[in-house]
Coordinates of C-alpha atoms in Angstrom, one line a residue:
X1 CA 0.0 0.0 0.0
X2 CA 2.8 2.4 1.0
X3 CA 4.8 1.5 -2.2
X4 CA 1.8 2.3 -4.4
X5 CA 1.3 5.6 -2.6
X6 CA 5.0 6.5 -3.1
X7 CA 4.9 5.7 -6.8
X8 CA 1.8 7.9 -7.2
X9 CA 3.4 10.8 -5.4
X10 CA 4.9 12.5 -8.5
X11 CA 1.4 12.4 -10.2
X12 CA -0.2 13.7 -7.0
X13 CA 2.3 16.6 -6.7
X14 CA 1.8 17.4 -10.4
X15 CA -1.9 17.5 -9.9
X16 CA -1.6 19.8 -6.9
X17 CA 0.7 22.1 -8.8
X18 CA -1.9 22.4 -11.6
X19 CA -4.7 23.0 -9.0
X20 CA -2.6 25.6 -7.3
X21 CA -1.9 27.4 -10.5
X22 CA -5.5 27.4 -11.6
X23 CA -6.8 28.9 -8.4
X24 CA -4.1 31.2 -7.0
X25 CA -1.3 32.1 -9.4
X26 CA -1.5 35.4 -11.3
X27 CA -1.3 35.2 -15.1
X28 CA -2.4 37.1 -18.2
X29 CA -4.7 35.7 -20.8
X30 CA -5.2 37.2 -24.3
X31 CA -8.1 36.1 -26.6
X32 CA -8.2 37.3 -30.2
X33 CA -4.9 37.0 -32.2
X34 CA -6.1 38.8 -35.3
X35 CA -4.3 41.6 -37.2
X36 CA -4.5 44.0 -34.2
X37 CA -4.6 41.5 -31.3
X38 CA -1.5 39.5 -32.4
X39 CA 0.7 42.6 -32.2
X40 CA -0.9 43.8 -29.0
X41 CA -0.4 40.5 -27.4
X42 CA 3.3 40.3 -28.5
X43 CA 4.0 43.6 -26.8
X44 CA 2.1 42.7 -23.7
X45 CA 3.8 39.3 -23.4
X46 CA 7.3 40.7 -24.0
X47 CA 6.9 43.5 -21.4
X48 CA 5.1 41.4 -18.7
X49 CA 6.7 39.2 -16.1
X50 CA 3.6 37.1 -15.5
X51 CA 2.9 33.8 -17.3
X52 CA 1.0 34.3 -20.5
X53 CA -1.9 32.2 -22.0
X54 CA -3.5 32.7 -25.4
X55 CA -6.6 31.6 -27.2
X56 CA -8.0 32.2 -30.7
X57 CA -10.7 30.5 -32.8
X58 CA -8.0 30.0 -35.5
X59 CA -5.5 27.2 -34.4
X60 CA -2.9 28.6 -36.8
X61 CA -2.9 31.9 -35.0
X62 CA -2.3 30.2 -31.7
X63 CA 0.4 28.0 -33.2
X64 CA 2.2 31.0 -34.6
X65 CA 2.0 33.0 -31.3
X66 CA 3.2 30.1 -29.1
X67 CA 6.0 29.4 -31.5
X68 CA 7.3 33.0 -31.4
X69 CA 6.9 33.3 -27.7
X70 CA 6.9 31.2 -24.5
X71 CA 3.1 31.6 -24.1
X72 CA 0.9 28.6 -23.4
X73 CA -2.2 27.8 -25.4
X74 CA -5.7 27.4 -23.8
X75 CA -8.3 25.0 -25.3
X76 CA -11.2 27.4 -24.8
X77 CA -12.0 30.8 -23.4
X78 CA -13.2 29.1 -20.2
X79 CA -10.0 27.1 -19.9
X80 CA -8.0 30.4 -20.3
X81 CA -10.1 32.1 -17.6
X82 CA -9.5 29.2 -15.2
X83 CA -5.7 29.9 -15.4
X84 CA -5.5 33.7 -15.4
X85 CA -6.1 36.8 -13.2
X86 CA -6.2 39.3 -16.1
X87 CA -7.9 38.7 -19.4
X88 CA -7.7 40.9 -22.5
X89 CA -10.1 40.3 -25.4
X90 CA -9.7 41.8 -28.9
X91 CA -12.6 40.6 -31.1
X92 CA -14.2 41.8 -34.4
X93 CA -17.9 42.1 -33.5
X94 CA -20.6 42.1 -30.8
X95 CA -21.6 38.5 -31.4
X96 CA -18.0 37.3 -31.0
X97 CA -17.7 39.1 -27.6
X98 CA -21.0 37.6 -26.4
X99 CA -19.9 34.1 -27.4
X100 CA -16.4 34.3 -26.0
X101 CA -17.7 35.6 -22.6
X102 CA -21.1 33.9 -22.2
X103 CA -21.0 30.8 -24.4
X104 CA -21.0 27.3 -23.0
X105 CA -17.2 27.2 -22.9
X106 CA -16.8 31.0 -22.5
X107 CA -14.9 33.1 -20.0
X108 CA -17.7 33.0 -17.5
X109 CA -17.6 29.2 -17.3
X110 CA -14.0 29.4 -15.8
X111 CA -13.9 32.9 -14.3
X112 CA -11.9 33.3 -11.1
X113 CA -12.9 35.8 -8.4
X114 CA -11.6 39.4 -9.0
X115 CA -10.3 38.5 -12.5
X116 CA -9.8 41.7 -14.5
X117 CA -11.6 41.4 -17.9
X118 CA -10.6 44.1 -20.4
X119 CA -12.5 44.0 -23.6
X120 CA -10.7 46.0 -26.4
X121 CA -13.2 45.1 -29.1
X122 CA -15.3 47.8 -30.8
X123 CA -18.9 46.8 -30.2
X124 CA -22.4 48.1 -29.5
X125 CA -22.2 50.0 -26.2
X126 CA -25.4 48.2 -25.0
X127 CA -23.9 44.8 -25.6
X128 CA -20.7 45.9 -23.9
X129 CA -22.6 47.1 -20.8
X130 CA -24.6 43.8 -20.7
X131 CA -21.5 41.6 -20.9
X132 CA -19.6 43.8 -18.4
X133 CA -22.5 43.5 -15.9
X134 CA -22.5 39.7 -16.3
X135 CA -18.7 39.6 -15.6
X136 CA -19.2 41.7 -12.5
X137 CA -22.1 39.6 -11.3
X138 CA -19.9 36.5 -11.7
X139 CA -17.2 38.0 -9.4
X140 CA -14.9 39.5 -12.0
X141 CA -14.1 43.1 -12.7
X142 CA -15.1 44.3 -16.2
X143 CA -13.6 47.1 -18.2
X144 CA -14.3 48.2 -21.8
X145 CA -11.2 49.6 -23.5
X146 CA -11.6 49.9 -27.3
X147 CA -8.6 51.1 -29.2
X148 CA -7.6 53.6 -31.8
X149 CA -4.4 53.8 -33.9
X150 CA -4.9 50.9 -36.3
X151 CA -2.4 48.1 -37.2
X152 CA 0.4 50.6 -37.4
X153 CA -0.3 51.7 -33.8
X154 CA -0.6 48.0 -32.7
X155 CA 2.8 47.2 -34.2
X156 CA 4.5 50.3 -32.7
X157 CA 2.7 50.0 -29.3
X158 CA 1.4 53.6 -29.7
X159 CA -2.3 52.8 -29.4
X160 CA -4.9 55.0 -27.6
X161 CA -7.2 53.1 -25.2
X162 CA -10.6 54.6 -24.3
X163 CA -11.5 53.1 -21.0
X164 CA -14.9 52.6 -19.4
X165 CA -15.0 51.1 -15.8
X166 CA -16.7 51.4 -12.5
X167 CA -13.9 52.5 -10.2
X168 CA -10.5 54.3 -10.2
X169 CA -9.1 51.1 -8.7
X170 CA -10.2 49.1 -11.8
X171 CA -8.8 51.8 -14.0
X172 CA -5.4 51.7 -12.2
X173 CA -5.2 47.9 -12.6
X174 CA -6.2 48.2 -16.3
X175 CA -3.7 51.0 -17.1
X176 CA -0.8 49.0 -15.8
X177 CA -1.4 46.5 -18.7
X178 CA -2.6 48.8 -21.4
X179 CA 0.4 51.0 -21.1
X180 CA 2.5 48.1 -22.4
X181 CA 0.5 48.2 -25.7
X182 CA -0.1 51.9 -26.2
X183 CA 0.9 55.4 -25.3
X184 CA -2.5 56.9 -24.3
X185 CA -4.8 55.4 -21.7
X186 CA -7.8 57.6 -21.0
X187 CA -10.7 56.9 -18.6
X188 CA -13.9 58.1 -20.3
X189 CA -16.3 57.3 -17.6
X190 CA -18.4 54.3 -16.4
X191 CA -19.0 51.0 -18.1
X192 CA -19.7 51.5 -21.8
X193 CA -18.1 55.0 -21.9
X194 CA -15.0 53.6 -23.7
X195 CA -17.2 52.2 -26.4
X196 CA -19.1 55.4 -26.8
X197 CA -15.9 57.4 -27.2
X198 CA -14.6 54.9 -29.8
X199 CA -17.7 55.0 -32.1
X200 CA -17.6 58.8 -32.0
X201 CA -13.9 58.7 -32.9
X202 CA -14.5 56.3 -35.8
X203 CA -17.4 58.3 -37.1
X204 CA -15.2 61.3 -37.4
X205 CA -12.4 59.2 -38.8
X206 CA -14.6 57.8 -41.6
X207 CA -15.8 61.3 -42.5
X208 CA -12.3 62.8 -42.5
X209 CA -10.9 60.0 -44.7
X210 CA -13.6 60.6 -47.3
X211 CA -12.9 64.3 -47.2
X212 CA -9.1 63.8 -47.5
X213 CA -9.7 61.4 -50.4
X214 CA -11.9 63.9 -52.2
X215 CA -9.4 66.8 -51.7
X216 CA -6.5 64.7 -52.9
X217 CA -8.4 63.5 -55.9
X218 CA -9.4 67.0 -56.8
X219 CA -5.8 68.2 -56.4
X220 CA -4.4 65.5 -58.6
X221 CA -7.0 66.3 -61.3
X222 CA -6.0 69.9 -61.1
X223 CA -2.4 68.9 -61.9
X224 CA -0.9 69.0 -58.4
X225 CA 1.7 66.5 -57.2
X226 CA -0.1 64.5 -54.5
X227 CA 3.1 64.6 -52.3
X228 CA 3.3 68.4 -52.5
X229 CA -0.4 68.8 -51.8
X230 CA -0.2 66.5 -48.8
X231 CA 2.8 68.4 -47.4
X232 CA 0.8 71.6 -47.7
X233 CA -2.3 70.1 -46.0
X234 CA -0.2 68.6 -43.3
X235 CA 1.2 72.0 -42.3
X236 CA -2.0 73.8 -42.7
X237 CA -5.5 73.9 -41.3
X238 CA -6.6 70.8 -43.2
X239 CA -4.2 68.6 -41.3
X240 CA -5.7 65.4 -39.9
X241 CA -4.7 61.8 -39.2
X242 CA -6.2 60.7 -42.5
X243 CA -3.8 62.9 -44.3
X244 CA -0.5 63.0 -42.3
X245 CA -0.4 59.3 -41.2
X246 CA -2.7 57.2 -43.4
X247 CA -2.8 59.3 -46.6
X248 CA -5.1 57.5 -49.1
X249 CA -3.0 58.3 -52.1
X250 CA -0.4 55.5 -52.9
X251 CA 3.2 56.6 -52.5
X252 CA 2.6 59.8 -50.4
X253 CA 3.4 58.1 -47.1
X254 CA 5.6 55.1 -47.2
X255 CA 4.0 53.4 -44.1
X256 CA 0.4 54.0 -45.1
X257 CA -1.7 51.1 -46.2
X258 CA -2.4 52.8 -49.5
X259 CA 1.3 52.5 -50.4
X260 CA 1.0 48.7 -49.7
X261 CA -1.9 48.3 -52.1
X262 CA -4.3 49.1 -49.3
X263 CA -3.3 46.0 -47.3
X264 CA -2.6 45.7 -43.6
X265 CA -4.9 48.4 -42.3
X266 CA -8.5 48.8 -41.0
X267 CA -10.7 46.9 -43.4
X268 CA -13.6 48.7 -45.2
X269 CA -16.1 46.2 -43.9
X270 CA -15.1 46.9 -40.3
X271 CA -15.4 50.6 -40.8
X272 CA -18.9 50.0 -42.1
X273 CA -19.6 48.0 -39.0
X274 CA -18.4 50.8 -36.8
X275 CA -20.5 53.3 -38.7
X276 CA -23.5 51.0 -38.2
X277 CA -22.8 51.2 -34.4
X278 CA -22.7 55.0 -34.6
X279 CA -25.9 55.0 -36.6
X280 CA -27.7 52.8 -34.0
X281 CA -26.4 55.0 -31.1
X282 CA -27.6 58.1 -32.9
X283 CA -31.1 56.6 -33.4
X284 CA -31.2 55.6 -29.7
X285 CA -30.2 59.1 -28.6
X286 CA -32.2 60.9 -31.3
X287 CA -29.0 62.5 -32.6
X288 CA -28.8 63.7 -36.2
X289 CA -26.0 62.3 -38.3
X290 CA -25.9 64.1 -41.7
X291 CA -22.3 63.5 -42.8
X292 CA -22.2 60.3 -40.9
X293 CA -25.2 58.9 -42.9
X294 CA -23.4 59.8 -46.1
X295 CA -20.2 58.2 -45.0
X296 CA -22.1 55.0 -44.0
X297 CA -23.7 54.9 -47.5
X298 CA -20.3 55.3 -49.2
X299 CA -18.7 52.6 -47.2
X300 CA -21.7 50.3 -47.8
X301 CA -21.3 50.8 -51.5
X302 CA -17.6 50.0 -51.2
X303 CA -18.3 46.9 -49.1
X304 CA -20.4 45.5 -52.0
X305 CA -17.1 45.1 -53.9
X306 CA -15.3 42.0 -52.5
X307 CA -11.9 43.5 -53.1
X308 CA -12.5 46.9 -51.5
X309 CA -14.4 45.3 -48.6
X310 CA -11.1 43.5 -47.4
X311 CA -8.8 46.5 -48.1
X312 CA -8.0 49.4 -45.8
X313 CA -10.8 51.9 -45.6
X314 CA -8.6 54.5 -47.2
X315 CA -9.3 52.7 -50.4
X316 CA -12.2 55.2 -50.7
X317 CA -9.7 57.2 -52.7
X318 CA -9.5 54.3 -55.2
X319 CA -13.3 54.0 -55.2
X320 CA -13.6 57.7 -55.9
X321 CA -11.1 57.8 -58.7
X322 CA -12.5 54.6 -60.4
X323 CA -16.2 55.5 -59.9
X324 CA -16.0 59.1 -61.2
X325 CA -13.8 59.0 -64.2
X326 CA -14.6 61.1 -67.3

């Protein structure tokens, strides 16, 4: 009997270590290794001292990340939650966030008490608030922290995070991690406030990109060198991010998606999604959206084109030049 017990000790100890890890050890979990999330997670993992666990619906994304880092892979969001004390999610749409958090194998199925859940997805504010309240009711601490800065910002760790949370303590815990992935972390208010700020920002971004594309297209047709025109705009009153960082004319800015055949940026179909969120919020609050409605219609037309739908939203310049030729 004693001999059998001794031979089983290594397995018992191993099991106790696993149990201890899943219930007490601090670790960071990241769910959503897409174009933005992969770069965000890489910065966070590299700058953190805690164990790192990842999950994505795409096994190839998980394999790539765990190959490039010493992170471990989880088998589901719930499995990841059972191993971690901080969870960051970066997902495309509201439905994905709902599934990842509240599905049968979602985060709530394995959530540990006081786990900090930071959702950096851009989703409907009402969905964000509902999911956050469920997290808090389950014993966690929910924060919405959507991001701005695009893939270039994710790669350079210069993102802006717009944070909505219940307490300053939650914000302090959140900021500690977000500062490893960005340069601006701003508390916008209570739960859902981060989402509200993000959809307002992207509404303006969509409008300004269309305006920049129209102005550049007009200048080119008037015989101006687009690089010269951009340099004037970028030192004058027309300056904006759409012109000085992500100029829609190929070749004007080397790092802009337009110079890379509109690849590697914020996809047109995702901008259309965000404009839809702004439109819904405007209806709920009875807020007029004049230019916003026009921008949504333009991006809806673009999204009907399979090629443009998957390209960076600055491809509105290409759409304008191709759609309105003599």
